Amino acid sequence: MGRNDAFTGMASVQKAFALLDVVALDQRGLTAKEIAAALEIPLPTVYRLLKTLVESEHLVHLKDDSRYALGYKVHALDASLRRQVGTPSAVARLILELHSRCDAAAYYAVHRGDHIVVAHVADSPGRRRITPMGFGFNDAAHATAFGKILLAGMDPERRRAYLARQGMPSMTDHTLSTPEELHEELERVREDGIAKEREEFILGASCLGAPVTNAAGQIVGSVAVSMDTADFDCRAAKVAPLLRDAADRVSRALRATSVLPHRG
C-alpha cells in the first residue's frame, strides 16, 4: 500500500491534522498545490480541508501570496496547553535559579498522561537550551536525563508499554538502543538518584537530571541541566549537588500548590 492509498482511508480529522503539520513546517506557509504534493492527496480534497480550517481560524489564507499559513487559533491552543501543563510561578523561579547557579540551561519535566513532557525551560544567549527541547517536548525519553528519571520511576509494566509505543530510536552513536541497556542504566539512576546523559540525544551536549517527588515519594517529574560536553566532563560533579537541591526544593514547592502533577 502506497502513502496515497493509506491517506485515502484516513478520517477527515486525521487529514486535517496532517495538513496543519505540513503547513507548520514552512515559515512562509504553503500553496494548495504544495500541500497536495507533500501529502500526496488530490487537490480538491486539499481545498475542502483548507476551507474548513480557514473558517475555523486554524489557518489563514494569504491571498497576495496564494499561500496558507497557521492561523491564530493555534496560538490559543498553545496558551491553553501551557495552562493545563501548569508550571507554578514558584517552580519557574526555582528553574531560573537553577539555570543561574549551574550556569547551564535548566529544565523541568513532568508526567502527563502517557507522556513525559518538558513543562518549563530557563536558558540564556550564553547557555542555550538543546534544540528542540522547549516547552512541550515529549520525545526520546530513553536518550534524555529528565526522561531517564521519569522512566526509572515507572513500574516495569508501564515502562515496557511506554517503550513499546515510543520505541528507542538511535539519536546518536551513544544512544542506548536496547531494553537491556536501558534497564541497567535505570538501575544506576535509581541507585544514584541522578541521571546522566552524555551525547545520547545530540552530539556536543550532555545532561544531568534529578527526580521531583510527591509526598509519598513517587517520582512525578524531574529537573535537569544541559551543557556542552567539554563543560559536562569537568563540571558534572560540582553541578550534581546543586541539581539535587533544586529537585528537593521543586518537590516541596509543588506539594504546597494545588497543581502537583499526578503520577500515572
mmCIF file of N, CA, C and O in Angstrom, residues 118-188:
data_model
loop_
_atom_site.group_PDB
_atom_site.id
_atom_site.type_symbol
_atom_site.label_atom_id
_atom_site.label_comp_id
_atom_site.label_asym_id
_atom_site.label_seq_id
_atom_site.Cartn_x
_atom_site.Cartn_y
_atom_site.Cartn_z
ATOM 1 N N VAL A 118 8.354 18.298 28.651
ATOM 2 C CA VAL A 118 9.046 19.457 29.209
ATOM 3 C C VAL A 118 8.010 20.541 29.477
ATOM 4 O O VAL A 118 7.268 20.958 28.583
ATOM 5 N N ALA A 119 7.947 20.981 30.726
ATOM 6 C CA ALA A 119 6.955 21.972 31.136
ATOM 7 C C ALA A 119 7.536 23.372 31.263
ATOM 8 O O ALA A 119 6.798 24.361 31.171
ATOM 9 N N HIS A 120 8.850 23.472 31.482
ATOM 10 C CA HIS A 120 9.455 24.799 31.634
ATOM 11 C C HIS A 120 10.953 24.705 31.356
ATOM 12 O O HIS A 120 11.598 23.707 31.689
ATOM 13 N N VAL A 121 11.488 25.753 30.741
ATOM 14 C CA VAL A 121 12.921 25.822 30.434
ATOM 15 C C VAL A 121 13.429 27.214 30.795
ATOM 16 O O VAL A 121 12.741 28.213 30.560
ATOM 17 N N ALA A 122 14.624 27.277 31.359
ATOM 18 C CA ALA A 122 15.307 28.557 31.602
ATOM 19 C C ALA A 122 16.674 28.484 30.946
ATOM 20 O O ALA A 122 17.463 27.583 31.229
ATOM 21 N N ASP A 123 16.929 29.422 30.035
ATOM 22 C CA ASP A 123 18.235 29.470 29.383
ATOM 23 C C ASP A 123 18.593 30.918 29.102
ATOM 24 O O ASP A 123 17.903 31.844 29.542
ATOM 25 N N SER A 124 19.683 31.131 28.394
ATOM 26 C CA SER A 124 20.165 32.481 28.097
ATOM 27 C C SER A 124 21.007 32.397 26.826
ATOM 28 O O SER A 124 21.371 31.300 26.382
ATOM 29 N N PRO A 125 21.334 33.543 26.226
ATOM 30 C CA PRO A 125 22.129 33.506 24.982
ATOM 31 C C PRO A 125 23.438 32.745 25.127
ATOM 32 O O PRO A 125 23.882 32.071 24.184
ATOM 33 N N GLY A 126 24.055 32.823 26.307
ATOM 34 C CA GLY A 126 25.320 32.126 26.510
ATOM 35 C C GLY A 126 25.169 30.665 26.874
ATOM 36 O O GLY A 126 26.116 29.883 26.732
ATOM 37 N N ARG A 127 23.984 30.296 27.368
ATOM 38 C CA ARG A 127 23.717 28.908 27.787
ATOM 39 C C ARG A 127 22.356 28.501 27.241
ATOM 40 O O ARG A 127 21.362 28.477 27.943
ATOM 41 N N ARG A 128 22.327 28.208 25.960
ATOM 42 C CA ARG A 128 21.068 27.933 25.294
ATOM 43 C C ARG A 128 20.601 26.501 25.542
ATOM 44 O O ARG A 128 21.404 25.595 25.726
ATOM 45 N N ARG A 129 19.284 26.347 25.522
ATOM 46 C CA ARG A 129 18.691 25.018 25.626
ATOM 47 C C ARG A 129 19.094 24.167 24.424
ATOM 48 O O ARG A 129 19.475 24.688 23.378
ATOM 49 N N ILE A 130 18.991 22.866 24.587
ATOM 50 C CA ILE A 130 19.207 21.953 23.472
ATOM 51 C C ILE A 130 17.999 22.046 22.542
ATOM 52 O O ILE A 130 16.854 21.956 22.979
ATOM 53 N N THR A 131 18.244 22.244 21.272
ATOM 54 C CA THR A 131 17.166 22.226 20.288
ATOM 55 C C THR A 131 16.817 20.764 19.975
ATOM 56 O O THR A 131 17.725 19.963 19.727
ATOM 57 N N PRO A 132 15.527 20.368 20.065
ATOM 58 C CA PRO A 132 14.310 21.167 20.189
ATOM 59 C C PRO A 132 13.676 21.082 21.569
ATOM 60 O O PRO A 132 12.445 21.037 21.679
ATOM 61 N N MET A 133 14.447 21.051 22.629
ATOM 62 C CA MET A 133 13.901 20.821 23.968
ATOM 63 C C MET A 133 13.295 22.077 24.578
ATOM 64 O O MET A 133 13.763 22.590 25.601
ATOM 65 N N GLY A 134 12.238 22.576 23.951
ATOM 66 C CA GLY A 134 11.472 23.659 24.524
ATOM 67 C C GLY A 134 10.217 23.128 25.181
ATOM 68 O O GLY A 134 10.037 21.918 25.354
ATOM 69 N N PHE A 135 9.330 24.044 25.563
ATOM 70 C CA PHE A 135 8.066 23.643 26.161
ATOM 71 C C PHE A 135 7.322 22.671 25.245
ATOM 72 O O PHE A 135 7.230 22.877 24.040
ATOM 73 N N GLY A 136 6.813 21.594 25.843
ATOM 74 C CA GLY A 136 6.035 20.621 25.092
ATOM 75 C C GLY A 136 6.838 19.484 24.497
ATOM 76 O O GLY A 136 6.254 18.523 23.989
ATOM 77 N N PHE A 137 8.163 19.548 24.555
ATOM 78 C CA PHE A 137 8.978 18.455 24.015
ATOM 79 C C PHE A 137 8.651 17.177 24.779
ATOM 80 O O PHE A 137 8.664 17.145 26.012
ATOM 81 N N ASN A 138 8.358 16.096 24.061
ATOM 82 C CA ASN A 138 7.961 14.844 24.733
ATOM 83 C C ASN A 138 8.497 13.617 24.005
ATOM 84 O O ASN A 138 7.824 12.594 23.916
ATOM 85 N N ASP A 139 9.705 13.720 23.511
ATOM 86 C CA ASP A 139 10.263 12.660 22.677
ATOM 87 C C ASP A 139 11.543 12.111 23.301
ATOM 88 O O ASP A 139 12.162 12.752 24.151
ATOM 89 N N ALA A 140 11.923 10.915 22.891
ATOM 90 C CA ALA A 140 13.236 10.328 23.197
ATOM 91 C C ALA A 140 13.564 10.297 24.681
ATOM 92 O O ALA A 140 14.667 10.657 25.089
ATOM 93 N N ALA A 141 12.626 9.829 25.497
ATOM 94 C CA ALA A 141 12.872 9.771 26.940
ATOM 95 C C ALA A 141 14.080 8.907 27.275
ATOM 96 O O ALA A 141 14.810 9.182 28.242
ATOM 97 N N HIS A 142 14.323 7.869 26.489
ATOM 98 C CA HIS A 142 15.441 6.962 26.751
ATOM 99 C C HIS A 142 16.793 7.633 26.522
ATOM 100 O O HIS A 142 17.825 7.116 26.955
ATOM 101 N N ALA A 143 16.783 8.804 25.837
ATOM 102 C CA ALA A 143 18.034 9.468 25.469
ATOM 103 C C ALA A 143 18.209 10.811 26.162
ATOM 104 O O ALA A 143 19.101 11.571 25.791
ATOM 105 N N THR A 144 17.383 11.115 27.162
ATOM 106 C CA THR A 144 17.496 12.374 27.893
ATOM 107 C C THR A 144 17.585 12.109 29.382
ATOM 108 O O THR A 144 17.054 11.104 29.879
ATOM 109 N N ALA A 145 18.223 13.014 30.102
ATOM 110 C CA ALA A 145 18.375 12.825 31.546
ATOM 111 C C ALA A 145 17.029 12.905 32.249
ATOM 112 O O ALA A 145 16.719 12.074 33.121
ATOM 113 N N PHE A 146 16.198 13.907 31.902
ATOM 114 C CA PHE A 146 14.895 14.005 32.577
ATOM 115 C C PHE A 146 14.009 12.823 32.203
ATOM 116 O O PHE A 146 13.215 12.343 33.013
ATOM 117 N N GLY A 147 14.151 12.322 30.971
ATOM 118 C CA GLY A 147 13.387 11.146 30.576
ATOM 119 C C GLY A 147 13.792 9.909 31.356
ATOM 120 O O GLY A 147 12.941 9.117 31.776
ATOM 121 N N LYS A 148 15.085 9.725 31.565
ATOM 122 C CA LYS A 148 15.548 8.567 32.325
ATOM 123 C C LYS A 148 15.035 8.601 33.756
ATOM 124 O O LYS A 148 14.685 7.557 34.328
ATOM 125 N N ILE A 149 15.003 9.794 34.353
ATOM 126 C CA ILE A 149 14.477 9.911 35.718
ATOM 127 C C ILE A 149 13.035 9.432 35.758
ATOM 128 O O ILE A 149 12.633 8.647 36.642
ATOM 129 N N LEU A 150 12.229 9.883 34.841
ATOM 130 C CA LEU A 150 10.813 9.537 34.858
ATOM 131 C C LEU A 150 10.585 8.077 34.463
ATOM 132 O O LEU A 150 9.698 7.412 35.003
ATOM 133 N N LEU A 151 11.402 7.552 33.554
ATOM 134 C CA LEU A 151 11.301 6.127 33.234
ATOM 135 C C LEU A 151 11.687 5.269 34.436
ATOM 136 O O LEU A 151 11.089 4.215 34.683
ATOM 137 N N ALA A 152 12.692 5.724 35.173
ATOM 138 C CA ALA A 152 13.124 4.978 36.362
ATOM 139 C C ALA A 152 12.022 4.933 37.413
ATOM 140 O O ALA A 152 11.964 4.004 38.222
ATOM 141 N N GLY A 153 11.145 5.932 37.419
ATOM 142 C CA GLY A 153 10.056 5.983 38.392
ATOM 143 C C GLY A 153 8.835 5.181 37.986
ATOM 144 O O GLY A 153 7.910 5.016 38.788
ATOM 145 N N MET A 154 8.793 4.673 36.760
ATOM 146 C CA MET A 154 7.658 3.869 36.310
ATOM 147 C C MET A 154 7.792 2.427 36.783
ATOM 148 O O MET A 154 8.903 1.906 36.913
ATOM 149 N N ASP A 155 6.650 1.779 37.008
ATOM 150 C CA ASP A 155 6.728 0.348 37.282
ATOM 151 C C ASP A 155 7.075 -0.365 35.969
ATOM 152 O O ASP A 155 6.861 0.172 34.871
ATOM 153 N N PRO A 156 7.623 -1.569 36.055
ATOM 154 C CA PRO A 156 8.122 -2.251 34.850
ATOM 155 C C PRO A 156 7.082 -2.403 33.741
ATOM 156 O O PRO A 156 7.397 -2.228 32.554
ATOM 157 N N GLU A 157 5.852 -2.711 34.097
ATOM 158 C CA GLU A 157 4.825 -2.910 33.080
ATOM 159 C C GLU A 157 4.536 -1.613 32.326
ATOM 160 O O GLU A 157 4.432 -1.598 31.099
ATOM 161 N N ARG A 158 4.413 -0.535 33.082
ATOM 162 C CA ARG A 158 4.124 0.744 32.426
ATOM 163 C C ARG A 158 5.307 1.177 31.555
ATOM 164 O O ARG A 158 5.133 1.721 30.474
ATOM 165 N N ARG A 159 6.532 0.936 32.038
ATOM 166 C CA ARG A 159 7.706 1.313 31.262
ATOM 167 C C ARG A 159 7.785 0.503 29.966
ATOM 168 O O ARG A 159 8.088 1.042 28.906
ATOM 169 N N ARG A 160 7.497 -0.788 30.024
ATOM 170 C CA ARG A 160 7.501 -1.614 28.808
ATOM 171 C C ARG A 160 6.463 -1.106 27.814
ATOM 172 O O ARG A 160 6.727 -1.022 26.605
ATOM 173 N N ALA A 161 5.282 -0.744 28.319
ATOM 174 C CA ALA A 161 4.226 -0.245 27.432
ATOM 175 C C ALA A 161 4.635 1.078 26.807
ATOM 176 O O ALA A 161 4.400 1.318 25.611
ATOM 177 N N TYR A 162 5.269 1.936 27.606
ATOM 178 C CA TYR A 162 5.713 3.233 27.086
ATOM 179 C C TYR A 162 6.748 3.041 25.978
ATOM 180 O O TYR A 162 6.643 3.647 24.904
ATOM 181 N N LEU A 163 7.730 2.202 26.222
ATOM 182 C CA LEU A 163 8.793 1.995 25.239
ATOM 183 C C LEU A 163 8.275 1.265 24.001
ATOM 184 O O LEU A 163 8.770 1.492 22.894
ATOM 185 N N ALA A 164 7.266 0.407 24.173
ATOM 186 C CA ALA A 164 6.674 -0.259 23.014
ATOM 187 C C ALA A 164 6.003 0.756 22.101
ATOM 188 O O ALA A 164 6.038 0.620 20.875
ATOM 189 N N ARG A 165 5.385 1.772 22.702
ATOM 190 C CA ARG A 165 4.731 2.817 21.905
ATOM 191 C C ARG A 165 5.739 3.756 21.270
ATOM 192 O O ARG A 165 5.651 4.104 20.094
ATOM 193 N N GLN A 166 6.688 4.213 22.072
ATOM 194 C CA GLN A 166 7.593 5.266 21.634
ATOM 195 C C GLN A 166 8.831 4.738 20.917
ATOM 196 O O GLN A 166 9.453 5.463 20.131
ATOM 197 N N GLY A 167 9.219 3.495 21.212
ATOM 198 C CA GLY A 167 10.426 2.950 20.620
ATOM 199 C C GLY A 167 11.678 3.517 21.276
ATOM 200 O O GLY A 167 11.615 4.339 22.194
ATOM 201 N N MET A 168 12.836 3.071 20.799
ATOM 202 C CA MET A 168 14.122 3.547 21.296
ATOM 203 C C MET A 168 15.012 3.914 20.112
ATOM 204 O O MET A 168 16.052 3.300 19.877
ATOM 205 N N PRO A 169 14.624 4.922 19.342
ATOM 206 C CA PRO A 169 15.421 5.275 18.166
ATOM 207 C C PRO A 169 16.813 5.753 18.540
ATOM 208 O O PRO A 169 17.010 6.403 19.578
ATOM 209 N N SER A 170 17.779 5.446 17.722
ATOM 210 C CA SER A 170 19.156 5.893 17.947
ATOM 211 C C SER A 170 19.282 7.342 17.495
ATOM 212 O O SER A 170 19.192 7.640 16.305
ATOM 213 N N MET A 171 19.499 8.226 18.453
ATOM 214 C CA MET A 171 19.652 9.639 18.135
ATOM 215 C C MET A 171 21.101 9.938 17.743
ATOM 216 O O MET A 171 21.366 10.780 16.886
ATOM 217 N N THR A 172 22.041 9.263 18.417
ATOM 218 C CA THR A 172 23.468 9.365 18.106
ATOM 219 C C THR A 172 24.074 7.975 18.291
ATOM 220 O O THR A 172 23.383 7.030 18.700
ATOM 221 N N ASP A 173 25.367 7.869 18.052
ATOM 222 C CA ASP A 173 26.047 6.589 18.270
ATOM 223 C C ASP A 173 26.111 6.221 19.750
ATOM 224 O O ASP A 173 26.413 5.071 20.093
ATOM 225 N N HIS A 174 25.819 7.190 20.636
ATOM 226 C CA HIS A 174 25.900 6.942 22.075
ATOM 227 C C HIS A 174 24.550 6.578 22.698
ATOM 228 O O HIS A 174 24.486 6.260 23.886
ATOM 229 N N THR A 175 23.484 6.620 21.914
ATOM 230 C CA THR A 175 22.152 6.346 22.448
ATOM 231 C C THR A 175 22.025 4.885 22.875
ATOM 232 O O THR A 175 22.452 3.977 22.153
ATOM 233 N N LEU A 176 21.420 4.662 24.058
ATOM 234 C CA LEU A 176 21.102 3.305 24.481
ATOM 235 C C LEU A 176 20.021 2.770 23.551
ATOM 236 O O LEU A 176 18.956 3.369 23.426
ATOM 237 N N SER A 177 20.275 1.639 22.924
ATOM 238 C CA SER A 177 19.390 1.188 21.850
ATOM 239 C C SER A 177 18.646 -0.106 22.146
ATOM 240 O O SER A 177 17.834 -0.557 21.332
ATOM 241 N N THR A 178 18.905 -0.725 23.309
ATOM 242 C CA THR A 178 18.185 -1.960 23.644
ATOM 243 C C THR A 178 17.552 -1.829 25.027
ATOM 244 O O THR A 178 18.077 -1.111 25.899
ATOM 245 N N PRO A 179 16.437 -2.530 25.267
ATOM 246 C CA PRO A 179 15.805 -2.502 26.594
ATOM 247 C C PRO A 179 16.755 -2.960 27.696
ATOM 248 O O PRO A 179 16.679 -2.468 28.825
ATOM 249 N N GLU A 180 17.638 -3.907 27.359
ATOM 250 C CA GLU A 180 18.567 -4.416 28.373
ATOM 251 C C GLU A 180 19.548 -3.328 28.818
ATOM 252 O O GLU A 180 19.806 -3.155 30.019
ATOM 253 N N GLU A 181 20.093 -2.588 27.849
ATOM 254 C CA GLU A 181 21.000 -1.487 28.188
ATOM 255 C C GLU A 181 20.273 -0.426 29.011
ATOM 256 O O GLU A 181 20.819 0.093 29.996
ATOM 257 N N LEU A 182 19.056 -0.116 28.603
ATOM 258 C CA LEU A 182 18.296 0.901 29.321
ATOM 259 C C LEU A 182 17.960 0.434 30.734
ATOM 260 O O LEU A 182 18.033 1.227 31.686
ATOM 261 N N HIS A 183 17.615 -0.838 30.892
ATOM 262 C CA HIS A 183 17.308 -1.365 32.223
ATOM 263 C C HIS A 183 18.497 -1.197 33.160
ATOM 264 O O HIS A 183 18.338 -0.763 34.315
ATOM 265 N N GLU A 184 19.678 -1.544 32.685
ATOM 266 C CA GLU A 184 20.880 -1.386 33.510
ATOM 267 C C GLU A 184 21.110 0.081 33.869
ATOM 268 O O GLU A 184 21.480 0.412 35.002
ATOM 269 N N GLU A 185 20.882 0.968 32.893
ATOM 270 C CA GLU A 185 21.060 2.394 33.141
ATOM 271 C C GLU A 185 20.056 2.895 34.175
ATOM 272 O O GLU A 185 20.408 3.660 35.080
ATOM 273 N N LEU A 186 18.810 2.464 34.079
ATOM 274 C CA LEU A 186 17.786 2.934 35.023
ATOM 275 C C LEU A 186 18.042 2.392 36.427
ATOM 276 O O LEU A 186 17.686 3.050 37.414
ATOM 277 N N GLU A 187 18.642 1.217 36.523
ATOM 278 C CA GLU A 187 19.040 0.706 37.842
ATOM 279 C C GLU A 187 20.068 1.637 38.466
ATOM 280 O O GLU A 187 20.023 1.929 39.674
ATOM 281 N N ARG A 188 21.020 2.113 37.670
ATOM 282 C CA ARG A 188 22.017 3.064 38.180
ATOM 283 C C ARG A 188 21.360 4.379 38.579
ATOM 284 O O ARG A 188 21.724 4.991 39.590
#
